[in-house]
mmCIF file of C-alpha atoms and ligand atoms in Angstrom:
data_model
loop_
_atom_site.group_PDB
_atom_site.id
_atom_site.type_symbol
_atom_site.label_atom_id
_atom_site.label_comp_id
_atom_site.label_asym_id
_atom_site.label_seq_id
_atom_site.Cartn_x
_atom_site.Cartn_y
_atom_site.Cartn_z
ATOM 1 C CA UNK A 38 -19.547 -4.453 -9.886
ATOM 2 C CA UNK A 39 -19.505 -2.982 -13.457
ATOM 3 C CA UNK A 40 -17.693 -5.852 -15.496
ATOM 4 C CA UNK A 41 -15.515 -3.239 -16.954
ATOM 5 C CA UNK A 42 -13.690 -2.144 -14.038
ATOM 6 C CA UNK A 43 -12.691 -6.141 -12.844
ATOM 7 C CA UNK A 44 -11.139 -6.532 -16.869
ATOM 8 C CA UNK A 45 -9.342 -2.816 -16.885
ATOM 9 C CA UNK A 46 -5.511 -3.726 -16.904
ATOM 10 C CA UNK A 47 -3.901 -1.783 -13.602
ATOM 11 C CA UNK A 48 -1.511 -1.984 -11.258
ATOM 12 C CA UNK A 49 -1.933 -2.001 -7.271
ATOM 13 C CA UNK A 50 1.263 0.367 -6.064
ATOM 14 C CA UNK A 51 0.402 1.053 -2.346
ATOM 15 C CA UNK A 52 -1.141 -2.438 -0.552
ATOM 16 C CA UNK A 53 -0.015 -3.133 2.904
ATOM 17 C CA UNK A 54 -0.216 -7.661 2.544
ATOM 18 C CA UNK A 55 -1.128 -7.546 6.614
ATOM 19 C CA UNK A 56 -4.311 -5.835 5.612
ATOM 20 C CA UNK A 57 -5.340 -8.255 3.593
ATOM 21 C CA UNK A 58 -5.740 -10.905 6.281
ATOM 22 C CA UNK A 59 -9.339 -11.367 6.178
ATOM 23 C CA UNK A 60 -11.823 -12.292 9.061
ATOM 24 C CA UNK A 61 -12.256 -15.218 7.963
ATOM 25 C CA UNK A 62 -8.126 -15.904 7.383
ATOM 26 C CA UNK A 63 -7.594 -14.604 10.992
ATOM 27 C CA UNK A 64 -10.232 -17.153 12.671
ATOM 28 C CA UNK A 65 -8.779 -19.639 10.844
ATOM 29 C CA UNK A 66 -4.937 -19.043 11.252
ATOM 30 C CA UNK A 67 -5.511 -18.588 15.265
ATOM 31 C CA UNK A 68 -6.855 -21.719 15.025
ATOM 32 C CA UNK A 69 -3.900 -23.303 13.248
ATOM 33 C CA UNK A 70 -1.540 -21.753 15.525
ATOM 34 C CA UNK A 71 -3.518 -21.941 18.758
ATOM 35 C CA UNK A 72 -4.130 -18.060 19.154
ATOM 36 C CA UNK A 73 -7.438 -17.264 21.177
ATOM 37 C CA UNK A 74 -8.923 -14.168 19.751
ATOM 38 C CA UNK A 75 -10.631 -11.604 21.546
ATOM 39 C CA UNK A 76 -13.782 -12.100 19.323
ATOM 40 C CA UNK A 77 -16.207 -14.750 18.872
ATOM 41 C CA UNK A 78 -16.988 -15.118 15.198
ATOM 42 C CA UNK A 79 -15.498 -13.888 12.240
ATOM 43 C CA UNK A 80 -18.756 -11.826 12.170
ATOM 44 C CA UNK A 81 -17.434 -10.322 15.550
ATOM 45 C CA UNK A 82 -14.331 -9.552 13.614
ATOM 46 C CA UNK A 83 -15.925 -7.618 11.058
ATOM 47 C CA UNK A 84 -17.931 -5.612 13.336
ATOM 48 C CA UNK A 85 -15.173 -4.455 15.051
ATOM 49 C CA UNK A 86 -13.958 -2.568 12.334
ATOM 50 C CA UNK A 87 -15.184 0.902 13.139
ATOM 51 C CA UNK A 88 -12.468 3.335 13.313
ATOM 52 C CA UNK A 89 -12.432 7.180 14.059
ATOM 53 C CA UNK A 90 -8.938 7.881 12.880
ATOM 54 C CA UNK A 91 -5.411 5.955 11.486
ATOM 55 C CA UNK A 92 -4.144 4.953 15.055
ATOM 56 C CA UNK A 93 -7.615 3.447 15.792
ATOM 57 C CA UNK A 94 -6.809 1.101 12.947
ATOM 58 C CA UNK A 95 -3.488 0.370 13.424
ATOM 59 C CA UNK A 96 -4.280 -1.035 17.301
ATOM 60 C CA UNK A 97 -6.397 -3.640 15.464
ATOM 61 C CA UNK A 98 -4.463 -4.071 12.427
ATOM 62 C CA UNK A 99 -1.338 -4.851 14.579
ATOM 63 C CA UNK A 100 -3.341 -6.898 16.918
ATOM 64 C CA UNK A 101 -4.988 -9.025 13.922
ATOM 65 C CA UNK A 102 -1.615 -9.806 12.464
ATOM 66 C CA UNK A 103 -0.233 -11.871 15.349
ATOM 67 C CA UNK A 104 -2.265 -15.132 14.139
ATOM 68 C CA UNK A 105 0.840 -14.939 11.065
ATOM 69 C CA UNK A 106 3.411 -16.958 12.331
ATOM 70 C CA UNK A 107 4.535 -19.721 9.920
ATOM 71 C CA UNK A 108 6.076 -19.352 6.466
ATOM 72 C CA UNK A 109 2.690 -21.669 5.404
ATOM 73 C CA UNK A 110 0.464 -18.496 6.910
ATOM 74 C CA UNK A 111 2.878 -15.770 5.297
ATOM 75 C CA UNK A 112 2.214 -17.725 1.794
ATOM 76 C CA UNK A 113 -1.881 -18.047 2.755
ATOM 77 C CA UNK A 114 -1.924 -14.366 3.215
ATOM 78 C CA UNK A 115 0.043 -13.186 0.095
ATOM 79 C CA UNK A 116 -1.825 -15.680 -2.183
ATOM 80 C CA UNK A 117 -5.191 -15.311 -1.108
ATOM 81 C CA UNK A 118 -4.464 -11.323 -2.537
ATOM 82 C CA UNK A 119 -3.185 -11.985 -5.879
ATOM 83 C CA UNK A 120 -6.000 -14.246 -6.489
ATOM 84 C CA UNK A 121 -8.035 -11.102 -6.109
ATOM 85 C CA UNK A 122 -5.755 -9.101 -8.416
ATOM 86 C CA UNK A 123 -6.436 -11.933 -10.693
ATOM 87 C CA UNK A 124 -9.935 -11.634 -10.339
ATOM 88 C CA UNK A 125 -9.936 -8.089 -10.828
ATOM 89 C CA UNK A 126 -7.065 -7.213 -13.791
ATOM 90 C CA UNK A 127 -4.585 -6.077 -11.350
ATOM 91 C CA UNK A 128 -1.633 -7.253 -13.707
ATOM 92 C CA UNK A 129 1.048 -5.969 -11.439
ATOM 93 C CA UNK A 130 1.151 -5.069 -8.123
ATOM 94 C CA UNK A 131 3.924 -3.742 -5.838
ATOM 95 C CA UNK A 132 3.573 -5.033 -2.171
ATOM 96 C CA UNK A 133 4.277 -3.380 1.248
ATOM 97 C CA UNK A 134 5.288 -5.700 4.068
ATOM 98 C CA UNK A 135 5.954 -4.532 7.557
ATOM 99 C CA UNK A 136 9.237 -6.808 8.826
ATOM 100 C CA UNK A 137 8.966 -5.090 12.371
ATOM 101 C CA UNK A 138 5.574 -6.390 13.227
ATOM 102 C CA UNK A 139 6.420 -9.707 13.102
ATOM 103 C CA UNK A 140 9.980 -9.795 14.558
ATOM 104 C CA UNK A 141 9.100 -8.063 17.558
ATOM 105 C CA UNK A 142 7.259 -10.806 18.529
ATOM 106 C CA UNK A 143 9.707 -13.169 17.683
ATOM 107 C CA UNK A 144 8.931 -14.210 13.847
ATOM 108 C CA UNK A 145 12.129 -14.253 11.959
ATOM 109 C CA UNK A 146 12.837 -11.590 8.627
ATOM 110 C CA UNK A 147 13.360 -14.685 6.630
ATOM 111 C CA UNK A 148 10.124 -16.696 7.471
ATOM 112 C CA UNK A 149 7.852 -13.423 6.444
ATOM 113 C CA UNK A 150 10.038 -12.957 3.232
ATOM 114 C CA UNK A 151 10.083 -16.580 1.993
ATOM 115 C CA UNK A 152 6.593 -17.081 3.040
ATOM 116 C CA UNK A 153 5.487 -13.589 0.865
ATOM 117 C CA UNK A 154 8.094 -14.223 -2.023
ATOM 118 C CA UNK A 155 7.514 -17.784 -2.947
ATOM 119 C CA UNK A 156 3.699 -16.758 -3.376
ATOM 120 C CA UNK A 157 5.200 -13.918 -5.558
ATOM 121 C CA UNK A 158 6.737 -16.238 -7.582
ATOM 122 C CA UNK A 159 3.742 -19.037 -7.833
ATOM 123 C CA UNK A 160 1.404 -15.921 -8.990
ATOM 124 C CA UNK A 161 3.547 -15.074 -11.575
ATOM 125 C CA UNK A 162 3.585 -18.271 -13.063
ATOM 126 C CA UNK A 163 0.078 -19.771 -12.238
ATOM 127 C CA UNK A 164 -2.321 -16.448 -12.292
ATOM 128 C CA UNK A 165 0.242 -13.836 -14.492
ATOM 129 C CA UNK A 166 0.141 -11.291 -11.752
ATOM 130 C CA UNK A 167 3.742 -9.617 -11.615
ATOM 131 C CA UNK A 168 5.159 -7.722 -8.490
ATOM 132 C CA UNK A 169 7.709 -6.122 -6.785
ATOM 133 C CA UNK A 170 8.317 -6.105 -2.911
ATOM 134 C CA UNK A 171 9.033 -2.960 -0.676
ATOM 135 C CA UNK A 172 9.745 -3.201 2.924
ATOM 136 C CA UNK A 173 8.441 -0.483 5.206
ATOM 137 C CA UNK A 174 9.285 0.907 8.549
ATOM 138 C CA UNK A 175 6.950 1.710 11.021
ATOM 139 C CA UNK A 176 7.871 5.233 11.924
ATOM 140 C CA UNK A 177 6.228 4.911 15.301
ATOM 141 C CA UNK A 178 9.603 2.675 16.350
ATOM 142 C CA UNK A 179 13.125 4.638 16.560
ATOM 143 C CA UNK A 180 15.212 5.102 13.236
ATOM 144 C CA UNK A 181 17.824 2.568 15.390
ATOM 145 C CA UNK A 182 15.420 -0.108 14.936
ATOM 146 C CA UNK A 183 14.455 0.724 11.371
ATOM 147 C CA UNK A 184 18.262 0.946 10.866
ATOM 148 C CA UNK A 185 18.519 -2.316 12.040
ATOM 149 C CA UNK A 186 15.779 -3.837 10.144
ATOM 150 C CA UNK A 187 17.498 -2.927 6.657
ATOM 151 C CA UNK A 188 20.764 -4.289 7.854
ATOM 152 C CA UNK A 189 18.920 -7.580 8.310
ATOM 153 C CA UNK A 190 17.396 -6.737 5.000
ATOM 154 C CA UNK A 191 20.703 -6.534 3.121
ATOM 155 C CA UNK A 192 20.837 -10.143 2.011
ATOM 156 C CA UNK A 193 17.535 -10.104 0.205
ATOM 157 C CA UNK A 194 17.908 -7.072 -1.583
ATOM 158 C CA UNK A 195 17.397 -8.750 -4.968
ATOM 159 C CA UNK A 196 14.024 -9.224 -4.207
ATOM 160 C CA UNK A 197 12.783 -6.042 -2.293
ATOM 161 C CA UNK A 198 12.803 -3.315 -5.136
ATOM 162 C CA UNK A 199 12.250 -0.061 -2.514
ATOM 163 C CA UNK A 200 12.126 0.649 1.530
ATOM 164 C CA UNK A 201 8.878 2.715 2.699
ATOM 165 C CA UNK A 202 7.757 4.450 5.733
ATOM 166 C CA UNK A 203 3.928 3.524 7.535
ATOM 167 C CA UNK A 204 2.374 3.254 10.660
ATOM 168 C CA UNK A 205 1.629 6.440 13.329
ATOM 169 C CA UNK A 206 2.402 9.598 11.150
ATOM 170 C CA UNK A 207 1.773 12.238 13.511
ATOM 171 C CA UNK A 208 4.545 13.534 15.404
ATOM 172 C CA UNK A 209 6.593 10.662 13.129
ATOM 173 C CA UNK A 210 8.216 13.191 9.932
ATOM 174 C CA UNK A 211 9.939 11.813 7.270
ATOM 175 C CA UNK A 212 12.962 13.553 8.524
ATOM 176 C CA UNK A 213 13.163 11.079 11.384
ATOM 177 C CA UNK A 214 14.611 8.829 9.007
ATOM 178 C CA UNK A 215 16.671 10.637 7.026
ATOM 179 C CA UNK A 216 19.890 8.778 7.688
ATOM 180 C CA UNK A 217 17.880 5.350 7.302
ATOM 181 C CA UNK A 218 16.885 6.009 3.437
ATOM 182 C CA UNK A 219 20.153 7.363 3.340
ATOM 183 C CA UNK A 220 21.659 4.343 3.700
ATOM 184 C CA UNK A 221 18.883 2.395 2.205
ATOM 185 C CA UNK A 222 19.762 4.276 -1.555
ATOM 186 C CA UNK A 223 23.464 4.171 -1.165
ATOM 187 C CA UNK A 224 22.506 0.285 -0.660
ATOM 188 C CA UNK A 225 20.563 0.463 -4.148
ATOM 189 C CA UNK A 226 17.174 0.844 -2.878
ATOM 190 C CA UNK A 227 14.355 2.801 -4.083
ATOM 191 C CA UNK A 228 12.439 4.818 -1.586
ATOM 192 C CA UNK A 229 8.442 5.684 -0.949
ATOM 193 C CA UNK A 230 6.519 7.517 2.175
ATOM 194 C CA UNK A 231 3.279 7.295 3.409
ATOM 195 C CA UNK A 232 2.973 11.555 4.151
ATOM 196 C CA UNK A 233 0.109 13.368 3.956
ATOM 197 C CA UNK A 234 -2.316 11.178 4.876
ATOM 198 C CA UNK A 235 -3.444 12.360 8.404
ATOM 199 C CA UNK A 236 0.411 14.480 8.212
ATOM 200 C CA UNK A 237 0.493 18.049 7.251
ATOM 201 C CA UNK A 238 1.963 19.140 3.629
ATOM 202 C CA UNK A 239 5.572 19.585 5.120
ATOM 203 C CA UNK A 240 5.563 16.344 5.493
ATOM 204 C CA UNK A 241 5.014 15.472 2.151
ATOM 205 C CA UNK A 242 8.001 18.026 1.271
ATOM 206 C CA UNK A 243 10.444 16.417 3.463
ATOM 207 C CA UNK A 244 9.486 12.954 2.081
ATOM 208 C CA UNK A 245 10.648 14.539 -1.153
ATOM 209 C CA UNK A 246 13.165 16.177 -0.173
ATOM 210 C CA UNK A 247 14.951 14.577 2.437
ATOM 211 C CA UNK A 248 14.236 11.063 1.676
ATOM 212 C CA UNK A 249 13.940 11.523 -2.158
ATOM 213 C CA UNK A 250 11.011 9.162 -2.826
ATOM 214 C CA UNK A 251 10.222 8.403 -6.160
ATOM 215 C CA UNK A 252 6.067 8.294 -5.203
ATOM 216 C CA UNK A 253 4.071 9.753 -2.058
ATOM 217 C CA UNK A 254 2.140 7.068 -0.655
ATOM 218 C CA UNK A 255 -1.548 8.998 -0.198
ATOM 219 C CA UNK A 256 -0.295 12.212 -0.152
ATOM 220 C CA UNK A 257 -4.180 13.991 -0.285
ATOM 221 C CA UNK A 258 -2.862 17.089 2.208
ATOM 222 C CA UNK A 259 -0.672 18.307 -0.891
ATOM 223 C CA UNK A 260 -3.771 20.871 -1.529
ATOM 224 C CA UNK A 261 -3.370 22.874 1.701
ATOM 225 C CA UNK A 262 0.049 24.146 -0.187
ATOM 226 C CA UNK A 263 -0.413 25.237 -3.770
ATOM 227 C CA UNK A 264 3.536 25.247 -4.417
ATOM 228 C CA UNK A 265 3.719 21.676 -3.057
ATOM 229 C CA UNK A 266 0.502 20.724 -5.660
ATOM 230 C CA UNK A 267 2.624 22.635 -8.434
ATOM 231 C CA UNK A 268 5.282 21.298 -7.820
ATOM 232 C CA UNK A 269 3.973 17.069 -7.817
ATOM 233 C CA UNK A 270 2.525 18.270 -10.948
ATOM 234 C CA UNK A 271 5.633 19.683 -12.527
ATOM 235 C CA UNK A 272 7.702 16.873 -11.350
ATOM 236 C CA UNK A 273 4.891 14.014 -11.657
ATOM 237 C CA UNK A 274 5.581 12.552 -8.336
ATOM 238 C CA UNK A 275 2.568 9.824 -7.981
ATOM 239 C CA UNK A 276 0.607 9.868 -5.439
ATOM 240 C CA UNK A 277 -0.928 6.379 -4.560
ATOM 241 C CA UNK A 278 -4.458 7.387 -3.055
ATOM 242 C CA UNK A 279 -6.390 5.113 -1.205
ATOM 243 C CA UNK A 280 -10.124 6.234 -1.402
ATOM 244 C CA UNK A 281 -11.728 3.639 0.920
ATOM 245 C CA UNK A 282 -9.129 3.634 3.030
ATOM 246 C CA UNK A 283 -9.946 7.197 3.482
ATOM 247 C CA UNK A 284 -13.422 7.602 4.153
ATOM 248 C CA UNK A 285 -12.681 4.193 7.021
ATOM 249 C CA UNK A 286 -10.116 6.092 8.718
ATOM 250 C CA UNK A 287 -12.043 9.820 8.487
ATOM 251 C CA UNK A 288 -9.299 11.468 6.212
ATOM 252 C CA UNK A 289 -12.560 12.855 4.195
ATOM 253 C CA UNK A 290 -16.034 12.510 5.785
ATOM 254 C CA UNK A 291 -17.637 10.409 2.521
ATOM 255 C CA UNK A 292 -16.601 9.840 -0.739
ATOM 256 C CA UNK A 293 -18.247 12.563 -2.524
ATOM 257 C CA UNK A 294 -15.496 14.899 -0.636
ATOM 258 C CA UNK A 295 -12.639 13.194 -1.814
ATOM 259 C CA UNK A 296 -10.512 15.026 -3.498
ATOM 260 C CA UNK A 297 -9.233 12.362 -6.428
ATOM 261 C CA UNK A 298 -10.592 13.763 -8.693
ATOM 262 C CA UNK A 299 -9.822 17.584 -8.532
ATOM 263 C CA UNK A 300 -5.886 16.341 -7.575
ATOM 264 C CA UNK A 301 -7.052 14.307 -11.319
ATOM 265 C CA UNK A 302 -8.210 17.640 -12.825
ATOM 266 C CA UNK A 303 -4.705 19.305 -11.674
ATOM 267 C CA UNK A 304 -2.573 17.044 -13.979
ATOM 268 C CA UNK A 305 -1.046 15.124 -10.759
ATOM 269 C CA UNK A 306 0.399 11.633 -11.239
ATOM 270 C CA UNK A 307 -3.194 9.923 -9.049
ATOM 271 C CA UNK A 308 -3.332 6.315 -8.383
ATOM 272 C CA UNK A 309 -5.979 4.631 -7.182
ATOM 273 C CA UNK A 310 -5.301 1.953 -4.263
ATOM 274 C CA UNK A 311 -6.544 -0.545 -1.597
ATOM 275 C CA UNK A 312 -4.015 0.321 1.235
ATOM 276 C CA UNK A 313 -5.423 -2.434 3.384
ATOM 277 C CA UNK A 314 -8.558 -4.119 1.100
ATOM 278 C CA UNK A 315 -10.031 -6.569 4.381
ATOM 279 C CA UNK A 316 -10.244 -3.967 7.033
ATOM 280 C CA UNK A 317 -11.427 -0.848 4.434
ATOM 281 C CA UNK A 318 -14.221 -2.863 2.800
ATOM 282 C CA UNK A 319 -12.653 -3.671 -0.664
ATOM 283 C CA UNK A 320 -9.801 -4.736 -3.243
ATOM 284 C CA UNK A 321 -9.133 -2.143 -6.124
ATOM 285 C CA UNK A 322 -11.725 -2.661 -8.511
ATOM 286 C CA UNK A 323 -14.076 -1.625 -4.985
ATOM 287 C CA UNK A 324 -11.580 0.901 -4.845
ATOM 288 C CA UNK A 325 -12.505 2.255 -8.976
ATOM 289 C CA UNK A 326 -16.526 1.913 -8.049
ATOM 290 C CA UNK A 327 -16.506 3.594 -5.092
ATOM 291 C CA UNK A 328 -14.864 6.492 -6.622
ATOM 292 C CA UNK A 329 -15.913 6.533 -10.175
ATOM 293 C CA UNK A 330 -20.224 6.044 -8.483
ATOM 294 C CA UNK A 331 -19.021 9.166 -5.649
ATOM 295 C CA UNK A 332 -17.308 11.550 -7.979
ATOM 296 C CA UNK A 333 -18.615 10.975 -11.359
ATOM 297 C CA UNK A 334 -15.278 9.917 -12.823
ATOM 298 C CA UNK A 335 -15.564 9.257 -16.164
ATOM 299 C CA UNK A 336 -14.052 6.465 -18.732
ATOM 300 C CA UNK A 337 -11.073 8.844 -19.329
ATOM 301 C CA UNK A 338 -10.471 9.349 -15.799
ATOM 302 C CA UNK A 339 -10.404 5.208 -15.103
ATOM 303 C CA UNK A 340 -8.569 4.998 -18.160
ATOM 304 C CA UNK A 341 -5.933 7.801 -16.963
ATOM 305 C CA UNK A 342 -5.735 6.097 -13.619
ATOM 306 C CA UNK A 343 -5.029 2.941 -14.616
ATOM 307 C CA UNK A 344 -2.448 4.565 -17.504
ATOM 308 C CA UNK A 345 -0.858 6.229 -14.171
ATOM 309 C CA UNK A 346 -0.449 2.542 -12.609
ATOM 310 C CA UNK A 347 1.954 1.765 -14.797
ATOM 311 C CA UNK A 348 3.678 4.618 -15.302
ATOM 312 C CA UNK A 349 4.281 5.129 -11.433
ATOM 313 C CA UNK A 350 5.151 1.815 -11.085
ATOM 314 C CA UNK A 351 9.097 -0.132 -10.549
ATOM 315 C CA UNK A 352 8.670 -1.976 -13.786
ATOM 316 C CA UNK A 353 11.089 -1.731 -16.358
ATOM 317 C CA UNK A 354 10.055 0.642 -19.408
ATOM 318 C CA UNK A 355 9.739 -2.015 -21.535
ATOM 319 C CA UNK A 356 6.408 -3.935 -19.342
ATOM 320 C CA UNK A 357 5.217 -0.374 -19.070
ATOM 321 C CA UNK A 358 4.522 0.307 -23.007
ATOM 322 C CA UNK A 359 3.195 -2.910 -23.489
ATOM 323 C CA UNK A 360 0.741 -2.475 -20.527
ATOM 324 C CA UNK A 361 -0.100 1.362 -22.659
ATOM 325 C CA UNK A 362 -0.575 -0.211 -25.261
ATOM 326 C CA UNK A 363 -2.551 -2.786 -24.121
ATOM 327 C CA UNK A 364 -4.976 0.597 -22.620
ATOM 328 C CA UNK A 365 -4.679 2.627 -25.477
ATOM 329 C CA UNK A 366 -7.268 0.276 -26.872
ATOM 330 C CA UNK A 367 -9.718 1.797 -24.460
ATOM 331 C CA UNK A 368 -9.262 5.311 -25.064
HETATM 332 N N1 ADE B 682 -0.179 0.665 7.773
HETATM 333 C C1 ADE B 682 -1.179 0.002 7.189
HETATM 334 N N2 ADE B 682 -2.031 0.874 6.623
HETATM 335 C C2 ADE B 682 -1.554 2.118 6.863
HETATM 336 C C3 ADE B 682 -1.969 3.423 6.536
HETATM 337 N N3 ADE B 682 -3.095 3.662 5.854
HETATM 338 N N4 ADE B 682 -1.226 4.458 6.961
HETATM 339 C C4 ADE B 682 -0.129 4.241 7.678
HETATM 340 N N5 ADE B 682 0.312 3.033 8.003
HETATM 341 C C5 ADE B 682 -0.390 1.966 7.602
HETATM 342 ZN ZN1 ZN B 683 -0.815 2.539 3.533
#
């Protein structure tokens, strides 16, 4: 790893915290909690991570997160991650937590949220990482049960900053949820989609439109419609790309045909992002390599994607010029 790209401030806008439970984490939190895994090794683990599309990934991604079941493993998890943002100069990062996955299976809203937020808190104060929270729905469940989620939500809205949509995006549009973000803004909310990740452009438009998100989470299908790229650039909607996520989930065959760096050249609002670091084969400064060694970005481009961090980001204008400032030393 160039030593440049673990020191470059950034922030980390689209990181699901289940994806960051490691092999190693998952082995060892089944056998805290007295899970038997289907694997034999954590090298097992690893292995299995060979995936031909998004729903390949989710089966194990969803199946991996049922060793989380105590506020202890919910902390584990979320620390574990900032001490890689630490290690990497990811200053801020704004977290995506899926609420559904555990309390289907019977883990209460309030052990996964005071498990997640009083790592928040430690980070800020031990390792100077900032963050926000955002609570997603898994559009693959009905917008009843995502309704119901943000009801149960309500009482910790001081520390969840926006409501996003993941999971199974095919067949699953935005416009499913329309009344859901709906409610979730008149609540005081702000509101992000994954669309256009394996989802065609419209989808990306209705996330827009109909659930007025203030970023696209991915968002790489915007090319196929040339009003849709006009119109991210015109507006600066971010998109929060996810390169190795990606190439692991066939969105582009290799890295070399990702298009980061044309949606770059085309003035859009491009972030660069893990999505899930320990099932896509690295954290963000993997992210920067594999992209900047692929596509020949150069310093202006890492510069200009780490000057979009903050600028796409929930932080208050203020923490945003003084993270500028900080990069306008390495212009
Ligand atoms: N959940 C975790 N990672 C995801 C992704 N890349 N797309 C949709 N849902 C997800
Ligand atoms: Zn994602």
């Amino acid at each position: 790893m160039r030593s440049p790209l673990l020191t470059l401030p950034k922030a980390e806008l689209h990181i699901h915290i289940e994806g960051s439970l490691e092999p190693e984490m998952m082995v060892a939190l089944a056998q805290r909690n007295g899970i038997t895994l289907p694997y034999e090794s954590v090298e097992a683990v690893r292995a299995a991570y060979q995936f031909e599309n998004l729903q390949s990934f989710l089966d194990l991604y969803y199946a991996g997160a049922q060793v989380l079941q105590s506020e202890q493993d919910f902390y584990d998890l979320t620390w574990a991650y900032l001490q890689k943002c630490a290690a990497q100069g990811v200053r801020h990062t704004e977290i995506f937590f899926d609420p559904q996955t555990h309390s289907d299976r019977g883990i209460p809203f309030e052990v996964v949220h005071s498990g997640i937020t009083q790592a928040l808190l430690d980070a800020r104060v031990q390792l100077g990482v900032s963050s926000a929270l955002i609570l997603c729905f898994l559009r693959h469940l009905s917008a009843e049960a995502a309704m119901a989620t943000l009801e149960q939500a309500l009482p910790y809205r001081g520390s969840i900053i926006a409501v996003g949509l993941d999971s199974s995006e095919l067949g699953h549009p935005p416009s499913k949820f329309q009344a859901v973000f709906d409610r979730a803004r008149a609540e005081g909310f702000l509101t992000v989609a994954h669309a256009g990740e394996e989802g065609p452009s419209e989808y990306i438009w209705e996330a827009i439109r109909l659930l007025k998100v203030s970023r696209i989470d991915h968002g790489v299908r915007c090319v196929e419609d040339p009003a849709l790229v006009d119109y991210l650039a015109e507006h600066q909607i971010p998109l929060t790309v996810c390169p190795l996520s990606n190439i692991k989930l066939c969105v582009f065959d290799e890295m070399a045909q990702h298009n980061l760096k044309h949606l770059l050249d085309l003035g859009l609002c491009v972030t660069v992002n893990s999505d899930d670091p320990a099932y896509f084969g690295g954290y963000l400064a993997e992210n920067f390599e594999a992209a900047e060694l692929a596509l020949g970005l150069t310093s202006e481009h890492l510069v200009q994607l780490a000057t979009n961090s903050f600028k796409a980001s929930f932080l208050p204008s203020t923490e945003q010029q003084s993270y500028l400032q900080e990069l306008s030393a390495y212009n």
